JSON list of C-alpha atoms in Angstrom, two decimals:
[
{"chain": "N", "resi": 1, "resn": "MET", "atom": "CA", "xyz": [343.43, 158.21, 73.40]},
{"chain": "N", "resi": 2, "resn": "SER", "atom": "CA", "xyz": [340.76, 160.84, 72.88]},
{"chain": "N", "resi": 3, "resn": "CYS", "atom": "CA", "xyz": [337.50, 160.84, 74.74]},
{"chain": "N", "resi": 4, "resn": "GLU", "atom": "CA", "xyz": [335.90, 161.04, 71.28]},
{"chain": "N", "resi": 5, "resn": "THR", "atom": "CA", "xyz": [336.55, 157.32, 70.94]},
{"chain": "N", "resi": 6, "resn": "CYS", "atom": "CA", "xyz": [333.85, 156.61, 73.53]},
{"chain": "N", "resi": 7, "resn": "PRO", "atom": "CA", "xyz": [330.85, 154.93, 71.88]},
{"chain": "N", "resi": 8, "resn": "ASN", "atom": "CA", "xyz": [327.82, 157.09, 71.28]},
{"chain": "N", "resi": 9, "resn": "ASP", "atom": "CA", "xyz": [325.56, 154.69, 73.16]},
{"chain": "N", "resi": 10, "resn": "SER", "atom": "CA", "xyz": [327.38, 155.04, 76.51]},
{"chain": "N", "resi": 11, "resn": "ILE", "atom": "CA", "xyz": [325.34, 156.14, 79.53]},
{"chain": "N", "resi": 12, "resn": "ASP", "atom": "CA", "xyz": [327.06, 157.78, 82.52]},
{"chain": "N", "resi": 13, "resn": "PHE", "atom": "CA", "xyz": [325.49, 157.96, 85.98]},
{"chain": "N", "resi": 14, "resn": "CYS", "atom": "CA", "xyz": [326.26, 157.86, 89.73]},
{"chain": "N", "resi": 15, "resn": "MET", "atom": "CA", "xyz": [324.74, 155.81, 92.52]},
{"chain": "N", "resi": 16, "resn": "LEU", "atom": "CA", "xyz": [323.60, 157.36, 95.78]},
{"chain": "N", "resi": 17, "resn": "ASP", "atom": "CA", "xyz": [325.98, 157.19, 98.74]},
{"chain": "N", "resi": 18, "resn": "TYR", "atom": "CA", "xyz": [326.06, 153.95, 100.72]},
{"chain": "N", "resi": 19, "resn": "ASP", "atom": "CA", "xyz": [328.18, 152.49, 103.52]},
{"chain": "N", "resi": 20, "resn": "CYS", "atom": "CA", "xyz": [331.76, 151.77, 102.50]},
{"chain": "N", "resi": 21, "resn": "SER", "atom": "CA", "xyz": [332.78, 148.12, 102.71]},
{"chain": "N", "resi": 22, "resn": "TYR", "atom": "CA", "xyz": [336.44, 148.99, 103.25]},
{"chain": "N", "resi": 23, "resn": "LEU", "atom": "CA", "xyz": [336.57, 151.89, 105.72]},
{"chain": "N", "resi": 24, "resn": "THR", "atom": "CA", "xyz": [334.33, 151.94, 108.79]},
{"chain": "N", "resi": 25, "resn": "GLY", "atom": "CA", "xyz": [332.17, 155.03, 109.11]},
{"chain": "N", "resi": 26, "resn": "LYS", "atom": "CA", "xyz": [332.78, 156.14, 105.53]},
{"chain": "N", "resi": 27, "resn": "LYS", "atom": "CA", "xyz": [330.31, 156.51, 102.68]},
{"chain": "N", "resi": 28, "resn": "THR", "atom": "CA", "xyz": [331.05, 155.55, 99.09]},
{"chain": "N", "resi": 29, "resn": "ARG", "atom": "CA", "xyz": [329.65, 156.55, 95.73]},
{"chain": "N", "resi": 30, "resn": "MET", "atom": "CA", "xyz": [330.35, 154.93, 92.37]},
{"chain": "N", "resi": 31, "resn": "TYR", "atom": "CA", "xyz": [330.54, 156.57, 88.97]},
{"chain": "N", "resi": 32, "resn": "TYR", "atom": "CA", "xyz": [329.30, 154.25, 86.22]},
{"chain": "N", "resi": 33, "resn": "ARG", "atom": "CA", "xyz": [329.62, 154.17, 82.45]},
{"chain": "N", "resi": 34, "resn": "TYR", "atom": "CA", "xyz": [327.29, 151.67, 80.78]},
{"chain": "N", "resi": 35, "resn": "MET", "atom": "CA", "xyz": [328.56, 150.60, 77.36]},
{"chain": "N", "resi": 36, "resn": "ARG", "atom": "CA", "xyz": [326.78, 147.94, 75.36]},
{"chain": "N", "resi": 37, "resn": "HIS", "atom": "CA", "xyz": [329.58, 147.62, 72.79]},
{"chain": "N", "resi": 38, "resn": "ALA", "atom": "CA", "xyz": [332.90, 148.53, 74.43]},
{"chain": "N", "resi": 39, "resn": "SER", "atom": "CA", "xyz": [335.94, 147.68, 72.33]},
{"chain": "N", "resi": 40, "resn": "LYS", "atom": "CA", "xyz": [339.03, 145.92, 73.68]},
{"chain": "N", "resi": 41, "resn": "GLU", "atom": "CA", "xyz": [341.04, 149.10, 73.08]},
{"chain": "N", "resi": 42, "resn": "LEU", "atom": "CA", "xyz": [338.66, 151.32, 75.04]},
{"chain": "N", "resi": 43, "resn": "ALA", "atom": "CA", "xyz": [338.32, 148.77, 77.86]},
{"chain": "N", "resi": 44, "resn": "GLY", "atom": "CA", "xyz": [342.10, 148.67, 78.17]},
{"chain": "N", "resi": 45, "resn": "GLU", "atom": "CA", "xyz": [342.42, 152.45, 78.28]},
{"chain": "N", "resi": 46, "resn": "LEU", "atom": "CA", "xyz": [339.81, 152.66, 81.03]},
{"chain": "N", "resi": 47, "resn": "VAL", "atom": "CA", "xyz": [341.52, 149.91, 83.03]},
{"chain": "N", "resi": 48, "resn": "ARG", "atom": "CA", "xyz": [344.84, 151.78, 82.75]},
{"chain": "N", "resi": 49, "resn": "ARG", "atom": "CA", "xyz": [343.08, 154.75, 84.35]},
{"chain": "N", "resi": 50, "resn": "GLY", "atom": "CA", "xyz": [341.71, 152.82, 87.30]},
{"chain": "N", "resi": 51, "resn": "TRP", "atom": "CA", "xyz": [338.28, 151.78, 86.04]},
{"chain": "N", "resi": 52, "resn": "ARG", "atom": "CA", "xyz": [336.83, 148.36, 86.79]},
{"chain": "N", "resi": 53, "resn": "ARG", "atom": "CA", "xyz": [334.29, 146.31, 84.80]},
{"chain": "N", "resi": 54, "resn": "PHE", "atom": "CA", "xyz": [331.33, 144.16, 85.73]},
{"chain": "N", "resi": 55, "resn": "GLY", "atom": "CA", "xyz": [329.26, 143.14, 82.71]},
{"chain": "N", "resi": 56, "resn": "CYS", "atom": "CA", "xyz": [328.60, 146.19, 80.52]},
{"chain": "N", "resi": 57, "resn": "TYR", "atom": "CA", "xyz": [329.29, 148.55, 83.43]},
{"chain": "N", "resi": 58, "resn": "PHE", "atom": "CA", "xyz": [332.65, 150.29, 83.88]},
{"chain": "N", "resi": 59, "resn": "PHE", "atom": "CA", "xyz": [333.03, 152.12, 87.18]},
{"chain": "N", "resi": 60, "resn": "HIS", "atom": "CA", "xyz": [335.28, 153.81, 89.73]},
{"chain": "N", "resi": 61, "resn": "PRO", "atom": "CA", "xyz": [334.66, 155.47, 93.13]},
{"chain": "N", "resi": 62, "resn": "VAL", "atom": "CA", "xyz": [333.92, 159.19, 93.45]},
{"chain": "N", "resi": 63, "resn": "CYS", "atom": "CA", "xyz": [333.57, 159.40, 97.23]},
{"chain": "N", "resi": 64, "resn": "ALA", "atom": "CA", "xyz": [333.10, 162.78, 98.89]},
{"chain": "N", "resi": 65, "resn": "GLY", "atom": "CA", "xyz": [336.08, 163.69, 101.08]},
{"chain": "N", "resi": 66, "resn": "CYS", "atom": "CA", "xyz": [337.91, 160.39, 100.57]},
{"chain": "N", "resi": 67, "resn": "THR", "atom": "CA", "xyz": [340.52, 159.19, 98.06]},
{"chain": "N", "resi": 68, "resn": "GLY", "atom": "CA", "xyz": [341.45, 155.97, 99.87]},
{"chain": "N", "resi": 69, "resn": "CYS", "atom": "CA", "xyz": [340.97, 153.67, 96.87]},
{"chain": "N", "resi": 70, "resn": "LYS", "atom": "CA", "xyz": [344.16, 153.37, 94.81]},
{"chain": "N", "resi": 71, "resn": "SER", "atom": "CA", "xyz": [344.68, 151.16, 91.77]},
{"chain": "N", "resi": 72, "resn": "LEU", "atom": "CA", "xyz": [347.48, 148.58, 91.74]},
{"chain": "N", "resi": 73, "resn": "ARG", "atom": "CA", "xyz": [349.20, 146.64, 88.98]},
{"chain": "N", "resi": 74, "resn": "ILE", "atom": "CA", "xyz": [351.89, 143.95, 89.03]},
{"chain": "N", "resi": 75, "resn": "ASP", "atom": "CA", "xyz": [354.86, 144.15, 86.67]},
{"chain": "N", "resi": 76, "resn": "ALA", "atom": "CA", "xyz": [354.46, 140.62, 85.34]},
{"chain": "N", "resi": 77, "resn": "ALA", "atom": "CA", "xyz": [357.54, 140.88, 83.12]},
{"chain": "N", "resi": 78, "resn": "ARG", "atom": "CA", "xyz": [359.80, 141.34, 86.15]},
{"chain": "N", "resi": 79, "resn": "PHE", "atom": "CA", "xyz": [357.94, 139.14, 88.62]},
{"chain": "N", "resi": 80, "resn": "THR", "atom": "CA", "xyz": [359.71, 136.19, 90.27]},
{"chain": "N", "resi": 81, "resn": "LEU", "atom": "CA", "xyz": [358.18, 133.60, 92.57]},
{"chain": "N", "resi": 82, "resn": "SER", "atom": "CA", "xyz": [358.76, 133.78, 96.31]},
{"chain": "N", "resi": 83, "resn": "ARG", "atom": "CA", "xyz": [359.40, 130.66, 98.34]},
{"chain": "N", "resi": 84, "resn": "SER", "atom": "CA", "xyz": [355.79, 130.46, 99.57]},
{"chain": "N", "resi": 85, "resn": "GLN", "atom": "CA", "xyz": [354.45, 131.02, 96.05]},
{"chain": "N", "resi": 86, "resn": "LYS", "atom": "CA", "xyz": [356.59, 128.17, 94.78]},
{"chain": "N", "resi": 87, "resn": "ARG", "atom": "CA", "xyz": [354.94, 125.95, 97.39]},
{"chain": "N", "resi": 88, "resn": "VAL", "atom": "CA", "xyz": [351.51, 126.96, 96.11]},
{"chain": "N", "resi": 89, "resn": "MET", "atom": "CA", "xyz": [352.54, 126.07, 92.56]},
{"chain": "N", "resi": 90, "resn": "LYS", "atom": "CA", "xyz": [353.75, 122.69, 93.78]},
{"chain": "N", "resi": 91, "resn": "LYS", "atom": "CA", "xyz": [350.45, 122.00, 95.60]},
{"chain": "N", "resi": 92, "resn": "ASN", "atom": "CA", "xyz": [348.57, 122.60, 92.34]},
{"chain": "N", "resi": 93, "resn": "ARG", "atom": "CA", "xyz": [350.64, 120.39, 90.04]},
{"chain": "N", "resi": 94, "resn": "GLU", "atom": "CA", "xyz": [347.57, 118.25, 89.35]},
{"chain": "N", "resi": 95, "resn": "THR", "atom": "CA", "xyz": [345.09, 121.14, 89.09]},
{"chain": "N", "resi": 96, "resn": "MET", "atom": "CA", "xyz": [343.61, 121.36, 85.59]},
{"chain": "N", "resi": 97, "resn": "LEU", "atom": "CA", "xyz": [342.83, 124.67, 83.87]},
{"chain": "N", "resi": 98, "resn": "TYR", "atom": "CA", "xyz": [340.46, 125.46, 81.03]},
{"chain": "N", "resi": 99, "resn": "ILE", "atom": "CA", "xyz": [340.23, 128.94, 79.45]},
{"chain": "N", "resi": 100, "resn": "ARG", "atom": "CA", "xyz": [337.18, 130.00, 77.53]},
{"chain": "N", "resi": 101, "resn": "LYS", "atom": "CA", "xyz": [334.64, 132.75, 76.95]},
{"chain": "N", "resi": 102, "resn": "PRO", "atom": "CA", "xyz": [332.67, 133.41, 80.18]},
{"chain": "N", "resi": 103, "resn": "GLY", "atom": "CA", "xyz": [329.66, 131.15, 80.61]},
{"chain": "N", "resi": 104, "resn": "MET", "atom": "CA", "xyz": [327.07, 130.23, 83.21]},
{"chain": "N", "resi": 105, "resn": "THR", "atom": "CA", "xyz": [326.02, 126.80, 84.43]},
{"chain": "N", "resi": 106, "resn": "ARG", "atom": "CA", "xyz": [324.37, 125.52, 87.58]},
{"chain": "N", "resi": 107, "resn": "GLU", "atom": "CA", "xyz": [327.90, 124.65, 88.78]},
{"chain": "N", "resi": 108, "resn": "HIS", "atom": "CA", "xyz": [328.91, 128.31, 88.46]},
{"chain": "N", "resi": 109, "resn": "ILE", "atom": "CA", "xyz": [325.93, 129.53, 90.47]},
{"chain": "N", "resi": 110, "resn": "ASP", "atom": "CA", "xyz": [326.28, 126.89, 93.20]},
{"chain": "N", "resi": 111, "resn": "LEU", "atom": "CA", "xyz": [330.03, 127.46, 93.56]},
{"chain": "N", "resi": 112, "resn": "TYR", "atom": "CA", "xyz": [329.64, 131.25, 93.66]},
{"chain": "N", "resi": 113, "resn": "ASN", "atom": "CA", "xyz": [326.98, 131.04, 96.37]},
{"chain": "N", "resi": 114, "resn": "ARG", "atom": "CA", "xyz": [328.94, 128.49, 98.41]},
{"chain": "N", "resi": 115, "resn": "PHE", "atom": "CA", "xyz": [331.99, 130.77, 98.30]},
{"chain": "N", "resi": 116, "resn": "HIS", "atom": "CA", "xyz": [330.02, 133.84, 99.40]},
{"chain": "N", "resi": 117, "resn": "GLU", "atom": "CA", "xyz": [328.22, 131.98, 102.17]},
{"chain": "N", "resi": 118, "resn": "HIS", "atom": "CA", "xyz": [331.62, 130.85, 103.47]},
{"chain": "N", "resi": 119, "resn": "LYS", "atom": "CA", "xyz": [332.97, 134.41, 103.32]},
{"chain": "N", "resi": 120, "resn": "SER", "atom": "CA", "xyz": [329.97, 135.68, 105.25]},
{"chain": "N", "resi": 121, "resn": "GLN", "atom": "CA", "xyz": [330.86, 133.30, 108.07]},
{"chain": "N", "resi": 122, "resn": "ILE", "atom": "CA", "xyz": [334.57, 134.11, 108.30]},
{"chain": "N", "resi": 123, "resn": "SER", "atom": "CA", "xyz": [334.81, 137.71, 107.08]},
{"chain": "N", "resi": 124, "resn": "ASP", "atom": "CA", "xyz": [331.44, 139.30, 107.87]},
{"chain": "N", "resi": 125, "resn": "TRP", "atom": "CA", "xyz": [330.52, 139.59, 104.21]},
{"chain": "N", "resi": 126, "resn": "ARG", "atom": "CA", "xyz": [326.85, 140.25, 103.58]},
{"chain": "N", "resi": 127, "resn": "TYR", "atom": "CA", "xyz": [325.45, 137.09, 102.00]},
{"chain": "N", "resi": 128, "resn": "THR", "atom": "CA", "xyz": [322.67, 137.22, 99.42]},
{"chain": "N", "resi": 129, "resn": "PRO", "atom": "CA", "xyz": [322.46, 134.27, 97.00]},
{"chain": "N", "resi": 130, "resn": "VAL", "atom": "CA", "xyz": [323.15, 135.33, 93.43]},
{"chain": "N", "resi": 131, "resn": "THR", "atom": "CA", "xyz": [320.44, 134.73, 90.85]},
{"chain": "N", "resi": 132, "resn": "PRO", "atom": "CA", "xyz": [321.23, 133.46, 87.35]},
{"chain": "N", "resi": 133, "resn": "GLN", "atom": "CA", "xyz": [320.14, 136.81, 85.91]},
{"chain": "N", "resi": 134, "resn": "LEU", "atom": "CA", "xyz": [322.47, 138.81, 88.18]},
{"chain": "N", "resi": 135, "resn": "TYR", "atom": "CA", "xyz": [325.36, 136.44, 87.57]},
{"chain": "N", "resi": 136, "resn": "TYR", "atom": "CA", "xyz": [324.87, 136.74, 83.82]},
{"chain": "N", "resi": 137, "resn": "GLU", "atom": "CA", "xyz": [324.73, 140.55, 83.97]},
{"chain": "N", "resi": 138, "resn": "ASN", "atom": "CA", "xyz": [327.92, 140.79, 86.08]},
{"chain": "N", "resi": 139, "resn": "PHE", "atom": "CA", "xyz": [330.16, 138.09, 84.66]},
{"chain": "N", "resi": 140, "resn": "VAL", "atom": "CA", "xyz": [328.95, 136.90, 81.25]},
{"chain": "N", "resi": 141, "resn": "ASP", "atom": "CA", "xyz": [327.41, 139.90, 79.53]},
{"chain": "N", "resi": 142, "resn": "GLY", "atom": "CA", "xyz": [329.82, 142.54, 78.19]},
{"chain": "N", "resi": 143, "resn": "ALA", "atom": "CA", "xyz": [332.80, 140.18, 77.84]},
{"chain": "N", "resi": 144, "resn": "HIS", "atom": "CA", "xyz": [332.92, 140.61, 74.05]},
{"chain": "N", "resi": 145, "resn": "ASP", "atom": "CA", "xyz": [336.26, 139.48, 72.60]},
{"chain": "N", "resi": 146, "resn": "PHE", "atom": "CA", "xyz": [338.42, 140.40, 75.61]},
{"chain": "N", "resi": 147, "resn": "GLY", "atom": "CA", "xyz": [336.65, 138.85, 78.61]},
{"chain": "N", "resi": 148, "resn": "LYS", "atom": "CA", "xyz": [337.63, 135.27, 79.55]},
{"chain": "N", "resi": 149, "resn": "GLU", "atom": "CA", "xyz": [337.11, 132.82, 82.37]},
{"chain": "N", "resi": 150, "resn": "VAL", "atom": "CA", "xyz": [339.68, 130.38, 83.69]},
{"chain": "N", "resi": 151, "resn": "LEU", "atom": "CA", "xyz": [338.08, 127.25, 85.14]},
{"chain": "N", "resi": 152, "resn": "TYR", "atom": "CA", "xyz": [340.01, 125.30, 87.78]},
{"chain": "N", "resi": 153, "resn": "PHE", "atom": "CA", "xyz": [339.37, 121.57, 88.24]},
{"chain": "N", "resi": 154, "resn": "ILE", "atom": "CA", "xyz": [340.65, 119.16, 90.88]},
{"chain": "N", "resi": 155, "resn": "ASP", "atom": "CA", "xyz": [339.64, 115.49, 90.60]},
{"chain": "N", "resi": 156, "resn": "ASP", "atom": "CA", "xyz": [337.26, 116.46, 87.76]},
{"chain": "N", "resi": 157, "resn": "ARG", "atom": "CA", "xyz": [335.41, 118.86, 90.05]},
{"chain": "N", "resi": 158, "resn": "LEU", "atom": "CA", "xyz": [335.04, 122.59, 89.34]},
{"chain": "N", "resi": 159, "resn": "VAL", "atom": "CA", "xyz": [336.76, 124.29, 92.29]},
{"chain": "N", "resi": 160, "resn": "GLY", "atom": "CA", "xyz": [337.50, 127.80, 91.04]},
{"chain": "N", "resi": 161, "resn": "VAL", "atom": "CA", "xyz": [336.43, 130.38, 88.47]},
{"chain": "N", "resi": 162, "resn": "ASP", "atom": "CA", "xyz": [338.66, 133.31, 87.55]},
{"chain": "N", "resi": 163, "resn": "LEU", "atom": "CA", "xyz": [337.10, 136.11, 85.48]},
{"chain": "N", "resi": 164, "resn": "ILE", "atom": "CA", "xyz": [339.69, 138.21, 83.61]},
{"chain": "N", "resi": 165, "resn": "ASP", "atom": "CA", "xyz": [339.92, 140.78, 80.83]},
{"chain": "N", "resi": 166, "resn": "LEU", "atom": "CA", "xyz": [342.71, 140.65, 78.27]},
{"chain": "N", "resi": 167, "resn": "THR", "atom": "CA", "xyz": [343.77, 144.19, 77.36]},
{"chain": "N", "resi": 168, "resn": "GLU", "atom": "CA", "xyz": [346.38, 145.53, 74.95]},
{"chain": "N", "resi": 169, "resn": "ASP", "atom": "CA", "xyz": [349.08, 145.66, 77.65]},
{"chain": "N", "resi": 170, "resn": "GLY", "atom": "CA", "xyz": [347.98, 143.29, 80.38]},
{"chain": "N", "resi": 171, "resn": "ILE", "atom": "CA", "xyz": [345.37, 141.26, 82.23]},
{"chain": "N", "resi": 172, "resn": "SER", "atom": "CA", "xyz": [342.69, 142.86, 84.39]},
{"chain": "N", "resi": 173, "resn": "SER", "atom": "CA", "xyz": [341.54, 140.73, 87.34]},
{"chain": "N", "resi": 174, "resn": "VAL", "atom": "CA", "xyz": [337.76, 140.99, 87.37]},
{"chain": "N", "resi": 175, "resn": "TYR", "atom": "CA", "xyz": [336.70, 138.43, 90.00]},
{"chain": "N", "resi": 176, "resn": "PHE", "atom": "CA", "xyz": [337.72, 135.07, 91.45]},
{"chain": "N", "resi": 177, "resn": "TYR", "atom": "CA", "xyz": [335.75, 132.62, 93.58]},
{"chain": "N", "resi": 178, "resn": "TYR", "atom": "CA", "xyz": [336.52, 129.09, 94.72]},
{"chain": "N", "resi": 179, "resn": "ASP", "atom": "CA", "xyz": [335.25, 126.07, 96.63]},
{"chain": "N", "resi": 180, "resn": "PRO", "atom": "CA", "xyz": [335.93, 126.54, 100.39]},
{"chain": "N", "resi": 181, "resn": "ASP", "atom": "CA", "xyz": [336.40, 122.77, 100.72]},
{"chain": "N", "resi": 182, "resn": "TYR", "atom": "CA", "xyz": [339.61, 123.18, 98.68]},
{"chain": "N", "resi": 183, "resn": "ALA", "atom": "CA", "xyz": [341.06, 126.08, 100.64]},
{"chain": "N", "resi": 184, "resn": "ARG", "atom": "CA", "xyz": [344.22, 124.06, 101.35]},
{"chain": "N", "resi": 185, "resn": "TYR", "atom": "CA", "xyz": [345.23, 124.53, 97.71]},
{"chain": "N", "resi": 186, "resn": "SER", "atom": "CA", "xyz": [345.46, 128.34, 98.12]},
{"chain": "N", "resi": 187, "resn": "LEU", "atom": "CA", "xyz": [343.52, 128.77, 94.89]},
{"chain": "N", "resi": 188, "resn": "GLY", "atom": "CA", "xyz": [343.31, 132.55, 95.20]},
{"chain": "N", "resi": 189, "resn": "VAL", "atom": "CA", "xyz": [347.10, 132.79, 95.19]},
{"chain": "N", "resi": 190, "resn": "TYR", "atom": "CA", "xyz": [347.41, 130.16, 92.47]},
{"chain": "N", "resi": 191, "resn": "SER", "atom": "CA", "xyz": [344.95, 131.93, 90.17]},
{"chain": "N", "resi": 192, "resn": "LEU", "atom": "CA", "xyz": [346.91, 135.17, 90.40]},
{"chain": "N", "resi": 193, "resn": "LEU", "atom": "CA", "xyz": [350.19, 133.36, 89.77]},
{"chain": "N", "resi": 194, "resn": "MET", "atom": "CA", "xyz": [348.62, 131.79, 86.70]},
{"chain": "N", "resi": 195, "resn": "GLN", "atom": "CA", "xyz": [347.52, 135.22, 85.47]},
{"chain": "N", "resi": 196, "resn": "ILE", "atom": "CA", "xyz": [351.14, 136.31, 85.71]},
{"chain": "N", "resi": 197, "resn": "HIS", "atom": "CA", "xyz": [352.19, 133.17, 83.83]},
{"chain": "N", "resi": 198, "resn": "PHE", "atom": "CA", "xyz": [349.63, 133.84, 81.08]},
{"chain": "N", "resi": 199, "resn": "ALA", "atom": "CA", "xyz": [350.77, 137.46, 80.78]},
{"chain": "N", "resi": 200, "resn": "LYS", "atom": "CA", "xyz": [354.39, 136.38, 80.34]},
{"chain": "N", "resi": 201, "resn": "GLN", "atom": "CA", "xyz": [353.39, 133.80, 77.72]},
{"chain": "N", "resi": 202, "resn": "MET", "atom": "CA", "xyz": [351.43, 136.42, 75.75]},
{"chain": "N", "resi": 203, "resn": "GLY", "atom": "CA", "xyz": [354.02, 139.17, 76.11]},
{"chain": "N", "resi": 204, "resn": "LEU", "atom": "CA", "xyz": [351.76, 141.34, 78.29]},
{"chain": "N", "resi": 205, "resn": "ARG", "atom": "CA", "xyz": [353.41, 143.57, 80.88]},
{"chain": "N", "resi": 206, "resn": "TRP", "atom": "CA", "xyz": [350.82, 144.18, 83.60]},
{"chain": "N", "resi": 207, "resn": "ILE", "atom": "CA", "xyz": [348.34, 142.48, 85.92]},
{"chain": "N", "resi": 208, "resn": "TYR", "atom": "CA", "xyz": [345.73, 145.06, 86.94]},
{"chain": "N", "resi": 209, "resn": "LEU", "atom": "CA", "xyz": [344.61, 144.13, 90.46]},
{"chain": "N", "resi": 210, "resn": "GLY", "atom": "CA", "xyz": [341.86, 146.66, 91.04]},
{"chain": "N", "resi": 211, "resn": "TYR", "atom": "CA", "xyz": [341.69, 148.70, 94.21]},
{"chain": "N", "resi": 212, "resn": "TRP", "atom": "CA", "xyz": [343.80, 148.76, 97.34]},
{"chain": "N", "resi": 213, "resn": "VAL", "atom": "CA", "xyz": [342.94, 150.69, 100.51]},
{"chain": "N", "resi": 214, "resn": "ASP", "atom": "CA", "xyz": [345.64, 151.27, 103.10]},
{"chain": "N", "resi": 215, "resn": "GLY", "atom": "CA", "xyz": [344.63, 149.56, 106.34]},
{"chain": "N", "resi": 216, "resn": "CYS", "atom": "CA", "xyz": [341.97, 147.33, 104.75]},
{"chain": "N", "resi": 217, "resn": "ARG", "atom": "CA", "xyz": [342.79, 143.69, 105.55]},
{"chain": "N", "resi": 218, "resn": "SER", "atom": "CA", "xyz": [340.84, 142.36, 102.56]},
{"chain": "N", "resi": 219, "resn": "PHE", "atom": "CA", "xyz": [343.30, 144.04, 100.20]},
{"chain": "N", "resi": 220, "resn": "ALA", "atom": "CA", "xyz": [346.53, 143.37, 102.10]},
{"chain": "N", "resi": 221, "resn": "TYR", "atom": "CA", "xyz": [347.39, 140.30, 99.99]},
{"chain": "N", "resi": 222, "resn": "LYS", "atom": "CA", "xyz": [347.80, 142.46, 96.88]},
{"chain": "N", "resi": 223, "resn": "THR", "atom": "CA", "xyz": [350.99, 144.05, 98.18]},
{"chain": "N", "resi": 224, "resn": "GLN", "atom": "CA", "xyz": [352.71, 140.65, 98.35]},
{"chain": "N", "resi": 225, "resn": "TYR", "atom": "CA", "xyz": [353.28, 140.61, 94.59]},
{"chain": "N", "resi": 226, "resn": "ARG", "atom": "CA", "xyz": [356.31, 142.68, 93.52]},
{"chain": "N", "resi": 227, "resn": "PRO", "atom": "CA", "xyz": [357.30, 144.71, 91.57]},
{"chain": "N", "resi": 228, "resn": "LEU", "atom": "CA", "xyz": [354.10, 146.68, 92.02]},
{"chain": "N", "resi": 229, "resn": "GLU", "atom": "CA", "xyz": [352.87, 150.05, 90.80]},
{"chain": "N", "resi": 230, "resn": "ILE", "atom": "CA", "xyz": [350.18, 152.36, 92.18]},
{"chain": "N", "resi": 231, "resn": "LEU", "atom": "CA", "xyz": [347.91, 154.91, 90.50]},
{"chain": "N", "resi": 232, "resn": "ASP", "atom": "CA", "xyz": [346.52, 157.87, 92.41]},
{"chain": "N", "resi": 233, "resn": "GLY", "atom": "CA", "xyz": [343.14, 159.02, 91.11]},
{"chain": "N", "resi": 234, "resn": "PHE", "atom": "CA", "xyz": [341.22, 158.30, 87.92]},
{"chain": "N", "resi": 235, "resn": "PRO", "atom": "CA", "xyz": [342.51, 160.49, 85.07]},
{"chain": "N", "resi": 236, "resn": "PRO", "atom": "CA", "xyz": [340.31, 161.20, 82.04]},
{"chain": "N", "resi": 237, "resn": "LEU", "atom": "CA", "xyz": [340.93, 159.44, 78.73]},
{"chain": "N", "resi": 238, "resn": "GLU", "atom": "CA", "xyz": [342.68, 162.47, 77.27]},
{"chain": "N", "resi": 239, "resn": "ALA", "atom": "CA", "xyz": [345.29, 162.43, 80.10]},
{"chain": "N", "resi": 240, "resn": "GLU", "atom": "CA", "xyz": [348.07, 159.88, 80.52]},
{"chain": "N", "resi": 241, "resn": "PRO", "atom": "CA", "xyz": [347.83, 157.93, 83.83]},
{"chain": "N", "resi": 242, "resn": "ASP", "atom": "CA", "xyz": [350.74, 158.45, 86.25]},
{"chain": "N", "resi": 243, "resn": "TRP", "atom": "CA", "xyz": [351.66, 155.00, 87.56]},
{"chain": "N", "resi": 244, "resn": "ARG", "atom": "CA", "xyz": [354.45, 155.03, 90.15]},
{"chain": "N", "resi": 245, "resn": "PRO", "atom": "CA", "xyz": [356.40, 152.33, 92.03]},
{"chain": "N", "resi": 246, "resn": "PHE", "atom": "CA", "xyz": [354.60, 151.08, 95.14]},
{"chain": "N", "resi": 247, "resn": "PRO", "atom": "CA", "xyz": [356.67, 151.88, 98.25]},
{"chain": "N", "resi": 248, "resn": "ASP", "atom": "CA", "xyz": [358.80, 148.99, 99.48]},
{"chain": "N", "resi": 249, "resn": "PRO", "atom": "CA", "xyz": [357.95, 147.72, 102.99]},
{"chain": "N", "resi": 250, "resn": "ARG", "atom": "CA", "xyz": [360.11, 149.19, 105.70]}
]
C-alpha cells in the first residue's frame, strides 16, 4: 500500500515525553495521526504495522533510546484451546453476547469507571473518572464501518464491553473493561477467546493484541495465546511489515 492512500485531511503530531507506564524510570512519547475519515483498508494496513487506534487517533510509540514495545498477533486459524481456556468457556456458557456499532450509555460510563477504580486499587493504576465526552472521543468516534463493540451480559446485567476493529485480515483488540464483581468468570480471557472464535467464523487469520513489553506484568497474559507472532518496529506504509514467530518458552 502506498503512503499516497493516506487521506489529505490527516494531521500528524507528537506528544511531549511523559513517564512510561510499563518500564520504571523510562520516558515515553507517542506519534499520532488524526484522521477524520479513515477507511477500513487504511486502518488495517496501519494495524499490520503496529499502530493502535483510539477514536480518530492512530498512534504508536517513538521513545528516545527505547524500543521495548513490540506488537503481537495471534494466529487465530491455528489456535486451539488449552485446558484452562476450556474451563473459562464452560464458566461462560450462560453469558450472552451482543455485537453492534460502538455506543455510549450511562451503563457504559459507570462500568468503565468501576473497572478503572478497581484497577487503581489492585494494580496501582492512576484513577480519573472518564467523562462522557472523553469516552465518546476514545471509543465511539472514528469507528466508521469497521469498529464494533461486543457487549457481555450475565443475568441481564451488562458486565463487559469489548471494543474491536474488524480489518481485512483480522481483528484488532482496541480495549476491554468489565465488572469487577464478576471477576470469577474470567471475562478478559473469555472476550479474547470469543475474538478468536469470531475471526475463525469470518475467515480472518489474525488477532492483533497491541503492545507487549518484556518484563511488564500487565502484558504477560498475551503470551499465553499460541501460535503468536511478533513485530519489531513500526514500518512505513510503503514497506511490508516483518512479522516473525514469537519465541517458544524455554
